[in-house]
Amino acid sequence: MIINKDVMRDYNERSVLQAIVNYGPISRNEISKKLGLNKVSVSDIVGSFADRKLVYSLGEAKSSSTSGRKPELIEYNSAYGYVINFSLNGMMLEMLVTKLDGRSLDYNTTSINSQSISEIVSKMEEMIVQLPNFETEFGLQAISIAIFGMVYQGEVVTSPFVDIDDFDLVGHFQNKYNVPVIVENEANLAAIFEQDFSKQELQNIVTVSIHDGIGAGIIINTQLYTGNYGQAGEIGRVIVQDERAKKRRLSKLPNFDSEWSQKALLYKATKLKNNPNYALDQLVADYNSQDEAITGLIEDFCYHLAVIVNNLIALYDPQMIFFNAPLIDKLPEILKNIQMKLGFMPLVPPLVMSKDVTYATLLGGASQAIHRVLHMEGARLIFHH
């Protein structure tokens, strides 16, 4: 079989960079052994990375031996540049800036309640202008934007929280900042975070994201699964069965977004408590004090969420299911309740909270952006925060 030299060189470069990012500081000899490449090829590739300032030398490694030359250690240069990551829903605009290893440099939020997309974009640009000068080699390298809605090939198909109105987010920011721009569904990015910010290699996982809506990020065989048109994981659109409404049109039936998202749950609680200002912290306090109305509401929530989890297990058979939800973060016993309700199933994977409910989506965006900057799409890179 004839192998194209350029293709082989590209494959070897990706493999060497992956080893340095994931296992560094590391010597050329260790890279050679891990990858089965000869030392000359490894040294040549590392040299080209050093010329581009992607890696740097830490000097000789410490050794217990007093004889022989100690190996030179190579480290990934996470200060090569930085990426800016936005999360955009109907109420809040978040921005997280990270180095190229996922570590945070800056975080900021601002309210965008019911503003137009052009006003929101102006706020995003203002937030960028207000950033300090970071000590990096080459400055801004990429931008990611998380959307609470359906995204297909970088375009927002629909969002219940922000009217994109055919605004070309990717084109606008690419033209203004001359860097790659990634637009992706927030639940998908939350799943990417769980995979890429973990030392454990996760092959098949689902992340259930519950905020103003409900979505699922699905990873199958280490790759994000979005379906044919980006609709995979839109579990908020799943119809809630209603025996009293058998003859109603399906479009008229309630769905999980309208009935059991965190926003919907709080709305139900405001009605139960006759308090229009009733908020999440008050709900948690009332639940912990055994308020009958609120404990009953949470029990109903657990039942319907167990239905969703049952279906996700049946459809995707994941090794773990993560939950990115402020409510469950404050009431982790909800997961135990769901686990018990699923006791009839032969195998139930671990149901666990996200490692970082606050920043999961933003850090998932950072991972996507960094992969794009390094031309490492599809490769496993382990990040930190």
mmCIF file of C-alpha atoms in Angstrom:
data_model
loop_
_atom_site.group_PDB
_atom_site.id
_atom_site.type_symbol
_atom_site.label_atom_id
_atom_site.label_comp_id
_atom_site.label_asym_id
_atom_site.label_seq_id
_atom_site.Cartn_x
_atom_site.Cartn_y
_atom_site.Cartn_z
ATOM 1 C CA MET A 1 0.000 0.000 0.000
ATOM 2 C CA ILE A 2 1.337 3.431 -0.970
ATOM 3 C CA ILE A 3 1.204 5.979 1.858
ATOM 4 C CA ASN A 4 1.331 9.669 1.006
ATOM 5 C CA LYS A 5 4.312 11.236 2.803
ATOM 6 C CA ASP A 6 2.418 14.435 3.605
ATOM 7 C CA VAL A 7 -0.454 12.456 5.129
ATOM 8 C CA MET A 8 1.981 10.406 7.221
ATOM 9 C CA ARG A 9 3.835 13.537 8.349
ATOM 10 C CA ASP A 10 0.547 15.168 9.378
ATOM 11 C CA TYR A 11 -0.495 12.043 11.306
ATOM 12 C CA ASN A 12 2.853 11.881 13.088
ATOM 13 C CA GLU A 13 2.741 15.583 13.980
ATOM 14 C CA ARG A 14 -0.739 15.188 15.474
ATOM 15 C CA SER A 15 0.396 12.160 17.462
ATOM 16 C CA VAL A 16 3.492 13.917 18.825
ATOM 17 C CA LEU A 17 1.556 17.044 19.782
ATOM 18 C CA GLN A 18 -1.117 14.915 21.445
ATOM 19 C CA ALA A 19 1.550 13.157 23.524
ATOM 20 C CA ILE A 20 3.103 16.471 24.602
ATOM 21 C CA VAL A 21 -0.266 18.026 25.544
ATOM 22 C CA ASN A 22 -1.530 14.967 27.422
ATOM 23 C CA TYR A 23 1.654 13.659 29.058
ATOM 24 C CA GLY A 24 4.062 16.585 29.195
ATOM 25 C CA PRO A 25 6.571 17.473 30.427
ATOM 26 C CA ILE A 26 7.934 14.566 28.420
ATOM 27 C CA SER A 27 11.243 13.687 26.770
ATOM 28 C CA ARG A 28 11.722 12.962 23.082
ATOM 29 C CA ASN A 29 12.723 9.420 24.005
ATOM 30 C CA GLU A 30 9.470 8.867 25.903
ATOM 31 C CA ILE A 31 7.475 10.205 22.948
ATOM 32 C CA SER A 32 9.372 7.860 20.638
ATOM 33 C CA LYS A 33 8.560 4.859 22.835
ATOM 34 C CA LYS A 34 4.890 5.801 23.272
ATOM 35 C CA LEU A 35 4.264 6.284 19.566
ATOM 36 C CA GLY A 36 6.682 3.804 18.035
ATOM 37 C CA LEU A 37 8.337 6.564 15.999
ATOM 38 C CA ASN A 38 12.084 6.767 15.487
ATOM 39 C CA LYS A 39 13.917 9.401 17.521
ATOM 40 C CA VAL A 40 15.040 11.363 14.460
ATOM 41 C CA SER A 41 11.437 11.876 13.317
ATOM 42 C CA VAL A 42 10.331 12.861 16.821
ATOM 43 C CA SER A 43 13.205 15.345 17.193
ATOM 44 C CA ASP A 44 12.430 16.861 13.797
ATOM 45 C CA ILE A 45 8.730 17.310 14.654
ATOM 46 C CA VAL A 46 9.458 18.695 18.132
ATOM 47 C CA GLY A 47 11.937 21.113 16.560
ATOM 48 C CA SER A 48 9.282 22.409 14.158
ATOM 49 C CA PHE A 49 6.857 22.872 17.078
ATOM 50 C CA ALA A 50 9.516 24.768 19.033
ATOM 51 C CA ASP A 51 10.156 27.055 16.043
ATOM 52 C CA ARG A 52 6.425 27.863 16.015
ATOM 53 C CA LYS A 53 6.497 28.336 19.826
ATOM 54 C CA LEU A 54 3.898 25.607 20.357
ATOM 55 C CA VAL A 55 6.277 23.845 22.744
ATOM 56 C CA TYR A 56 9.344 24.785 24.740
ATOM 57 C CA SER A 57 12.154 23.051 26.575
ATOM 58 C CA LEU A 58 12.163 22.768 30.367
ATOM 59 C CA GLY A 59 15.795 21.729 30.366
ATOM 60 C CA GLU A 60 17.179 18.454 31.620
ATOM 61 C CA ALA A 61 15.021 16.124 33.694
ATOM 62 C CA LYS A 62 15.879 15.271 37.268
ATOM 63 C CA SER A 63 17.495 11.877 37.569
ATOM 64 C CA SER A 64 18.638 9.656 40.407
ATOM 65 C CA SER A 65 21.504 8.460 38.261
ATOM 66 C CA THR A 66 24.792 10.366 38.457
ATOM 67 C CA SER A 67 26.077 9.134 35.128
ATOM 68 C CA GLY A 68 24.948 9.784 31.602
ATOM 69 C CA ARG A 69 23.195 12.730 30.045
ATOM 70 C CA LYS A 70 19.742 13.485 31.417
ATOM 71 C CA PRO A 71 16.916 13.779 28.867
ATOM 72 C CA GLU A 72 15.573 17.182 27.899
ATOM 73 C CA LEU A 73 11.903 17.632 28.793
ATOM 74 C CA ILE A 74 9.424 19.214 26.380
ATOM 75 C CA GLU A 75 6.362 21.142 27.570
ATOM 76 C CA TYR A 76 3.266 22.327 25.701
ATOM 77 C CA ASN A 77 3.156 26.123 25.540
ATOM 78 C CA SER A 78 -0.361 26.869 26.812
ATOM 79 C CA ALA A 79 0.485 30.586 26.633
ATOM 80 C CA TYR A 80 0.794 30.348 22.830
ATOM 81 C CA GLY A 81 -2.473 32.288 22.752
ATOM 82 C CA TYR A 82 -5.939 32.406 24.253
ATOM 83 C CA VAL A 83 -9.525 31.632 23.245
ATOM 84 C CA ILE A 84 -12.703 33.539 24.104
ATOM 85 C CA ASN A 85 -15.815 31.526 24.896
ATOM 86 C CA PHE A 86 -19.359 32.893 25.143
ATOM 87 C CA SER A 87 -22.556 31.303 26.435
ATOM 88 C CA LEU A 88 -25.758 32.912 25.237
ATOM 89 C CA ASN A 89 -29.269 32.383 26.590
ATOM 90 C CA GLY A 90 -32.303 34.608 26.915
ATOM 91 C CA MET A 91 -31.287 36.232 30.185
ATOM 92 C CA MET A 92 -27.515 36.173 30.538
ATOM 93 C CA LEU A 93 -24.386 36.509 28.430
ATOM 94 C CA GLU A 94 -21.311 34.810 29.907
ATOM 95 C CA MET A 95 -17.711 35.079 28.717
ATOM 96 C CA LEU A 96 -14.770 32.917 29.764
ATOM 97 C CA VAL A 97 -11.243 33.455 28.435
ATOM 98 C CA THR A 98 -8.829 30.535 28.689
ATOM 99 C CA LYS A 99 -5.277 29.664 27.780
ATOM 100 C CA LEU A 100 -4.729 26.827 25.340
ATOM 101 C CA ASP A 101 -4.817 24.242 28.128
ATOM 102 C CA GLY A 102 -8.276 25.263 29.357
ATOM 103 C CA ARG A 103 -7.094 27.238 32.388
ATOM 104 C CA SER A 104 -9.087 30.398 33.026
ATOM 105 C CA LEU A 105 -7.722 33.884 32.407
ATOM 106 C CA ASP A 106 -10.892 35.964 32.795
ATOM 107 C CA TYR A 107 -14.631 35.576 33.408
ATOM 108 C CA ASN A 108 -17.458 38.076 33.037
ATOM 109 C CA THR A 109 -21.250 38.173 32.766
ATOM 110 C CA THR A 110 -23.848 40.713 31.712
ATOM 111 C CA SER A 111 -27.632 40.760 31.456
ATOM 112 C CA ILE A 112 -29.194 40.543 27.970
ATOM 113 C CA ASN A 113 -32.837 40.067 28.911
ATOM 114 C CA SER A 114 -34.961 40.148 25.723
ATOM 115 C CA GLN A 115 -32.401 42.144 23.723
ATOM 116 C CA SER A 116 -32.070 41.803 19.938
ATOM 117 C CA ILE A 117 -29.227 39.780 18.455
ATOM 118 C CA SER A 118 -27.506 42.926 17.163
ATOM 119 C CA GLU A 119 -27.580 44.418 20.677
ATOM 120 C CA ILE A 120 -26.213 41.177 22.119
ATOM 121 C CA VAL A 121 -23.392 41.070 19.561
ATOM 122 C CA SER A 122 -22.505 44.669 20.463
ATOM 123 C CA LYS A 123 -22.281 43.626 24.118
ATOM 124 C CA MET A 124 -20.040 40.694 23.187
ATOM 125 C CA GLU A 125 -17.709 43.056 21.352
ATOM 126 C CA GLU A 126 -17.695 45.467 24.308
ATOM 127 C CA MET A 127 -16.727 42.618 26.645
ATOM 128 C CA ILE A 128 -13.836 41.719 24.340
ATOM 129 C CA VAL A 129 -12.635 45.341 24.193
ATOM 130 C CA GLN A 130 -12.607 45.533 28.005
ATOM 131 C CA LEU A 131 -10.324 42.502 28.391
ATOM 132 C CA PRO A 132 -6.838 43.128 29.805
ATOM 133 C CA ASN A 133 -3.703 42.374 27.799
ATOM 134 C CA PHE A 134 -2.846 38.744 28.465
ATOM 135 C CA GLU A 135 0.766 37.594 28.421
ATOM 136 C CA THR A 136 0.605 35.206 25.482
ATOM 137 C CA GLU A 137 2.728 34.692 22.388
ATOM 138 C CA PHE A 138 0.155 35.431 19.691
ATOM 139 C CA GLY A 139 -3.013 36.728 21.378
ATOM 140 C CA LEU A 140 -6.550 35.751 20.424
ATOM 141 C CA GLN A 141 -6.702 32.471 18.507
ATOM 142 C CA ALA A 142 -10.390 31.491 18.335
ATOM 143 C CA ILE A 143 -13.904 32.259 19.594
ATOM 144 C CA SER A 144 -16.629 29.818 20.644
ATOM 145 C CA ILE A 145 -20.302 30.640 21.172
ATOM 146 C CA ALA A 146 -22.662 28.314 23.052
ATOM 147 C CA ILE A 147 -26.315 28.571 22.065
ATOM 148 C CA PHE A 148 -29.334 27.308 23.996
ATOM 149 C CA GLY A 149 -31.028 25.977 20.875
ATOM 150 C CA MET A 150 -30.568 23.833 17.786
ATOM 151 C CA VAL A 151 -27.353 24.331 15.814
ATOM 152 C CA TYR A 152 -26.480 22.768 12.449
ATOM 153 C CA GLN A 153 -23.032 23.159 10.873
ATOM 154 C CA GLY A 154 -22.317 26.335 12.813
ATOM 155 C CA GLU A 155 -25.669 27.972 12.057
ATOM 156 C CA VAL A 156 -28.401 28.511 14.635
ATOM 157 C CA VAL A 157 -31.511 26.738 13.335
ATOM 158 C CA THR A 158 -33.760 27.808 16.189
ATOM 159 C CA SER A 159 -33.464 29.071 19.750
ATOM 160 C CA PRO A 160 -36.423 29.566 22.105
ATOM 161 C CA PHE A 161 -34.493 32.177 24.075
ATOM 162 C CA VAL A 162 -32.781 34.404 21.496
ATOM 163 C CA ASP A 163 -34.132 35.444 18.095
ATOM 164 C CA ILE A 164 -31.052 35.064 15.888
ATOM 165 C CA ASP A 165 -33.020 36.444 12.905
ATOM 166 C CA ASP A 166 -30.649 35.016 10.236
ATOM 167 C CA PHE A 167 -27.692 36.836 11.811
ATOM 168 C CA ASP A 168 -24.432 35.182 10.690
ATOM 169 C CA LEU A 169 -22.570 34.857 13.996
ATOM 170 C CA VAL A 170 -19.671 32.885 12.518
ATOM 171 C CA GLY A 171 -19.150 35.225 9.570
ATOM 172 C CA HIS A 172 -19.477 38.380 11.667
ATOM 173 C CA PHE A 173 -16.885 37.427 14.278
ATOM 174 C CA GLN A 174 -14.529 35.828 11.740
ATOM 175 C CA ASN A 175 -14.492 39.028 9.694
ATOM 176 C CA LYS A 176 -14.005 41.246 12.734
ATOM 177 C CA TYR A 177 -11.307 39.260 14.569
ATOM 178 C CA ASN A 178 -9.821 37.088 11.796
ATOM 179 C CA VAL A 179 -9.894 33.910 13.900
ATOM 180 C CA PRO A 180 -11.874 30.656 13.702
ATOM 181 C CA VAL A 181 -15.366 30.909 15.229
ATOM 182 C CA ILE A 182 -17.338 27.933 16.537
ATOM 183 C CA VAL A 183 -21.081 28.016 17.256
ATOM 184 C CA GLU A 184 -22.468 24.953 19.043
ATOM 185 C CA ASN A 185 -25.393 23.804 21.179
ATOM 186 C CA GLU A 186 -24.761 24.303 24.907
ATOM 187 C CA ALA A 187 -25.632 20.730 25.952
ATOM 188 C CA ASN A 188 -23.220 19.363 23.340
ATOM 189 C CA LEU A 189 -20.464 21.563 24.756
ATOM 190 C CA ALA A 190 -21.291 20.417 28.292
ATOM 191 C CA ALA A 191 -20.756 16.813 27.141
ATOM 192 C CA ILE A 192 -17.450 17.742 25.502
ATOM 193 C CA PHE A 193 -16.352 19.311 28.784
ATOM 194 C CA GLU A 194 -17.017 16.096 30.720
ATOM 195 C CA GLN A 195 -14.964 14.122 28.194
ATOM 196 C CA ASP A 196 -12.032 16.459 27.623
ATOM 197 C CA PHE A 197 -11.515 17.714 31.173
ATOM 198 C CA SER A 198 -11.266 14.189 32.586
ATOM 199 C CA LYS A 199 -8.235 11.935 32.876
ATOM 200 C CA GLN A 200 -10.598 8.978 32.586
ATOM 201 C CA GLU A 201 -11.163 8.056 28.958
ATOM 202 C CA LEU A 202 -14.916 8.261 28.386
ATOM 203 C CA GLN A 203 -16.109 6.506 25.240
ATOM 204 C CA ASN A 204 -19.895 6.820 25.441
ATOM 205 C CA ILE A 205 -21.574 9.411 27.650
ATOM 206 C CA VAL A 206 -24.666 11.579 27.814
ATOM 207 C CA THR A 207 -24.868 14.946 29.560
ATOM 208 C CA VAL A 208 -28.346 16.130 30.542
ATOM 209 C CA SER A 209 -28.456 19.919 30.751
ATOM 210 C CA ILE A 210 -31.396 21.440 32.645
ATOM 211 C CA HIS A 211 -31.729 25.207 32.714
ATOM 212 C CA ASP A 212 -34.446 27.272 31.015
ATOM 213 C CA GLY A 213 -34.782 24.282 28.698
ATOM 214 C CA ILE A 214 -33.675 20.637 28.710
ATOM 215 C CA GLY A 215 -31.087 19.241 26.307
ATOM 216 C CA ALA A 216 -28.727 16.293 26.049
ATOM 217 C CA GLY A 217 -25.187 16.207 24.722
ATOM 218 C CA ILE A 218 -24.346 12.780 23.316
ATOM 219 C CA ILE A 219 -20.883 11.329 22.770
ATOM 220 C CA ILE A 220 -20.639 7.986 20.965
ATOM 221 C CA ASN A 221 -17.269 6.264 20.537
ATOM 222 C CA THR A 222 -15.531 9.455 21.775
ATOM 223 C CA GLN A 223 -17.162 11.616 19.063
ATOM 224 C CA LEU A 224 -19.951 14.159 19.501
ATOM 225 C CA TYR A 225 -23.184 12.882 17.962
ATOM 226 C CA THR A 226 -25.516 15.592 16.648
ATOM 227 C CA GLY A 227 -27.643 13.622 14.188
ATOM 228 C CA ASN A 228 -28.308 14.439 10.562
ATOM 229 C CA TYR A 229 -29.422 18.040 11.070
ATOM 230 C CA GLY A 230 -28.255 18.874 14.592
ATOM 231 C CA GLN A 231 -31.462 17.717 16.306
ATOM 232 C CA ALA A 232 -29.984 14.862 18.358
ATOM 233 C CA GLY A 233 -30.360 15.470 22.073
ATOM 234 C CA GLU A 234 -33.269 17.928 21.814
ATOM 235 C CA ILE A 235 -35.050 16.059 24.609
ATOM 236 C CA GLY A 236 -36.916 19.175 25.717
ATOM 237 C CA ARG A 237 -39.092 18.696 22.630
ATOM 238 C CA VAL A 238 -40.143 15.195 23.706
ATOM 239 C CA ILE A 239 -43.912 15.168 24.213
ATOM 240 C CA VAL A 240 -45.262 14.608 27.717
ATOM 241 C CA GLN A 241 -47.966 11.939 27.588
ATOM 242 C CA ASP A 242 -51.425 13.030 28.695
ATOM 243 C CA GLU A 243 -54.123 10.335 28.889
ATOM 244 C CA ARG A 244 -56.807 13.016 29.062
ATOM 245 C CA ALA A 245 -55.768 14.451 25.703
ATOM 246 C CA LYS A 246 -55.596 11.419 23.423
ATOM 247 C CA LYS A 247 -57.259 13.134 20.481
ATOM 248 C CA ARG A 248 -55.385 16.422 20.662
ATOM 249 C CA ARG A 249 -52.911 17.241 17.924
ATOM 250 C CA LEU A 250 -49.352 16.373 18.875
ATOM 251 C CA SER A 251 -48.314 19.987 18.302
ATOM 252 C CA LYS A 252 -50.746 21.036 21.031
ATOM 253 C CA LEU A 253 -49.397 18.636 23.655
ATOM 254 C CA PRO A 254 -46.928 19.856 26.297
ATOM 255 C CA ASN A 255 -43.264 18.894 26.082
ATOM 256 C CA PHE A 256 -40.513 18.490 28.663
ATOM 257 C CA ASP A 257 -39.228 22.030 28.106
ATOM 258 C CA SER A 258 -42.611 23.548 28.906
ATOM 259 C CA GLU A 259 -43.340 21.191 31.811
ATOM 260 C CA TRP A 260 -40.101 20.151 33.538
ATOM 261 C CA SER A 261 -37.252 22.495 32.696
ATOM 262 C CA GLN A 262 -35.887 24.432 35.678
ATOM 263 C CA LYS A 263 -37.746 27.506 34.417
ATOM 264 C CA ALA A 264 -41.022 25.554 34.204
ATOM 265 C CA LEU A 265 -40.461 24.001 37.622
ATOM 266 C CA LEU A 266 -39.945 27.411 39.225
ATOM 267 C CA TYR A 267 -43.068 28.701 37.495
ATOM 268 C CA LYS A 268 -45.077 25.831 39.012
ATOM 269 C CA ALA A 269 -43.548 26.640 42.403
ATOM 270 C CA THR A 270 -44.547 30.313 42.159
ATOM 271 C CA LYS A 271 -48.147 29.195 41.627
ATOM 272 C CA LEU A 272 -48.040 26.718 44.501
ATOM 273 C CA LYS A 273 -46.603 29.303 46.888
ATOM 274 C CA ASN A 274 -48.576 32.229 45.441
ATOM 275 C CA ASN A 275 -45.332 34.202 45.232
ATOM 276 C CA PRO A 276 -44.314 35.682 41.843
ATOM 277 C CA ASN A 277 -40.781 36.351 43.156
ATOM 278 C CA TYR A 278 -40.210 32.773 44.294
ATOM 279 C CA ALA A 279 -36.665 31.740 43.302
ATOM 280 C CA LEU A 280 -34.431 28.666 43.224
ATOM 281 C CA ASP A 281 -32.808 29.256 46.624
ATOM 282 C CA GLN A 282 -36.240 29.525 48.273
ATOM 283 C CA LEU A 283 -37.361 26.303 46.586
ATOM 284 C CA VAL A 284 -34.279 24.504 47.906
ATOM 285 C CA ALA A 285 -34.865 25.881 51.416
ATOM 286 C CA ASP A 286 -38.534 24.831 51.381
ATOM 287 C CA TYR A 287 -37.629 21.360 50.130
ATOM 288 C CA ASN A 288 -35.047 20.933 52.887
ATOM 289 C CA SER A 289 -37.607 22.041 55.476
ATOM 290 C CA GLN A 290 -40.028 19.393 54.148
ATOM 291 C CA ASP A 291 -42.603 21.806 52.726
ATOM 292 C CA GLU A 292 -45.347 19.469 51.508
ATOM 293 C CA ALA A 293 -46.171 21.320 48.286
ATOM 294 C CA ILE A 294 -42.536 21.658 47.213
ATOM 295 C CA THR A 295 -41.520 18.096 48.134
ATOM 296 C CA GLY A 296 -44.473 16.884 46.056
ATOM 297 C CA LEU A 297 -43.381 19.050 43.128
ATOM 298 C CA ILE A 298 -39.802 17.756 43.306
ATOM 299 C CA GLU A 299 -41.105 14.188 43.457
ATOM 300 C CA ASP A 300 -43.056 14.800 40.242
ATOM 301 C CA PHE A 301 -39.915 16.319 38.696
ATOM 302 C CA CYS A 302 -37.886 13.229 39.656
ATOM 303 C CA TYR A 303 -40.505 10.936 38.126
ATOM 304 C CA HIS A 304 -40.522 12.713 34.776
ATOM 305 C CA LEU A 305 -36.744 13.070 34.706
ATOM 306 C CA ALA A 306 -36.474 9.327 35.394
ATOM 307 C CA VAL A 307 -38.614 8.747 32.288
ATOM 308 C CA ILE A 308 -36.155 10.812 30.233
ATOM 309 C CA VAL A 309 -33.140 8.995 31.704
ATOM 310 C CA ASN A 310 -34.770 5.608 31.047
ATOM 311 C CA ASN A 311 -35.185 6.544 27.389
ATOM 312 C CA LEU A 312 -31.604 7.828 27.101
ATOM 313 C CA ILE A 313 -30.269 4.556 28.526
ATOM 314 C CA ALA A 314 -32.439 2.519 26.146
ATOM 315 C CA LEU A 315 -31.364 4.596 23.134
ATOM 316 C CA TYR A 316 -27.641 5.142 23.746
ATOM 317 C CA ASP A 317 -26.481 2.709 26.469
ATOM 318 C CA PRO A 318 -23.945 5.230 27.876
ATOM 319 C CA GLN A 319 -21.231 4.318 30.368
ATOM 320 C CA MET A 320 -22.105 7.415 32.424
ATOM 321 C CA ILE A 321 -24.824 10.077 32.482
ATOM 322 C CA PHE A 322 -23.800 13.526 33.704
ATOM 323 C CA PHE A 323 -26.197 16.212 34.894
ATOM 324 C CA ASN A 324 -25.559 19.884 34.348
ATOM 325 C CA ALA A 325 -28.333 21.517 36.368
ATOM 326 C CA PRO A 326 -28.217 24.187 39.102
ATOM 327 C CA LEU A 327 -31.237 22.613 40.849
ATOM 328 C CA ILE A 328 -29.662 19.150 41.071
ATOM 329 C CA ASP A 329 -26.354 20.704 42.107
ATOM 330 C CA LYS A 330 -28.179 22.173 45.120
ATOM 331 C CA LEU A 331 -30.289 19.041 45.727
ATOM 332 C CA PRO A 332 -28.038 16.078 44.813
ATOM 333 C CA GLU A 333 -30.488 13.656 46.439
ATOM 334 C CA ILE A 334 -32.545 14.044 43.253
ATOM 335 C CA LEU A 335 -30.074 11.719 41.509
ATOM 336 C CA LYS A 336 -30.537 9.057 44.206
ATOM 337 C CA ASN A 337 -34.295 9.348 43.750
ATOM 338 C CA ILE A 338 -33.975 8.845 39.986
ATOM 339 C CA GLN A 339 -31.594 5.913 40.471
ATOM 340 C CA MET A 340 -34.144 4.212 42.733
ATOM 341 C CA LYS A 341 -36.946 4.769 40.230
ATOM 342 C CA LEU A 342 -34.823 3.040 37.582
ATOM 343 C CA GLY A 343 -34.175 -0.007 39.762
ATOM 344 C CA PHE A 344 -36.301 -2.165 37.452
ATOM 345 C CA MET A 345 -33.744 -1.786 34.633
ATOM 346 C CA PRO A 346 -31.108 -4.551 34.335
ATOM 347 C CA LEU A 347 -28.219 -2.077 34.021
ATOM 348 C CA VAL A 348 -28.226 1.580 35.031
ATOM 349 C CA PRO A 349 -25.003 3.527 34.405
ATOM 350 C CA PRO A 350 -23.674 5.883 37.091
ATOM 351 C CA LEU A 351 -25.720 9.082 37.329
ATOM 352 C CA VAL A 352 -23.334 11.842 38.386
ATOM 353 C CA MET A 353 -23.228 15.614 38.688
ATOM 354 C CA SER A 354 -21.126 17.634 36.297
ATOM 355 C CA LYS A 355 -17.630 18.372 37.538
ATOM 356 C CA ASP A 356 -18.391 22.082 37.057
ATOM 357 C CA VAL A 357 -22.003 23.209 36.666
ATOM 358 C CA THR A 358 -21.016 26.875 36.370
ATOM 359 C CA TYR A 359 -18.389 26.643 33.618
ATOM 360 C CA ALA A 360 -19.052 23.301 31.876
ATOM 361 C CA THR A 361 -20.546 24.778 28.711
ATOM 362 C CA LEU A 362 -17.923 27.527 28.433
ATOM 363 C CA LEU A 363 -15.066 25.073 28.951
ATOM 364 C CA GLY A 364 -16.558 22.704 26.386
ATOM 365 C CA GLY A 365 -16.474 25.627 23.976
ATOM 366 C CA ALA A 366 -12.854 26.265 24.940
ATOM 367 C CA SER A 367 -12.002 22.651 24.110
ATOM 368 C CA GLN A 368 -13.610 22.928 20.677
ATOM 369 C CA ALA A 369 -11.805 26.211 20.026
ATOM 370 C CA ILE A 370 -8.415 24.863 21.135
ATOM 371 C CA HIS A 371 -8.815 21.744 19.006
ATOM 372 C CA ARG A 372 -9.492 24.009 16.021
ATOM 373 C CA VAL A 373 -6.466 26.221 16.738
ATOM 374 C CA LEU A 374 -4.154 23.211 16.985
ATOM 375 C CA HIS A 375 -5.729 21.454 13.957
ATOM 376 C CA MET A 376 -6.453 18.523 16.279
ATOM 377 C CA GLU A 377 -10.154 17.949 15.583
ATOM 378 C CA GLY A 378 -11.146 14.416 16.564
ATOM 379 C CA ALA A 379 -8.046 13.807 18.708
ATOM 380 C CA ARG A 380 -8.242 13.260 22.452
ATOM 381 C CA LEU A 381 -6.635 16.141 24.320
ATOM 382 C CA ILE A 382 -6.749 16.325 28.118
ATOM 383 C CA PHE A 383 -7.334 19.826 29.483
ATOM 384 C CA HIS A 384 -7.259 21.390 32.954
ATOM 385 C CA HIS A 385 -9.062 24.148 34.812
#
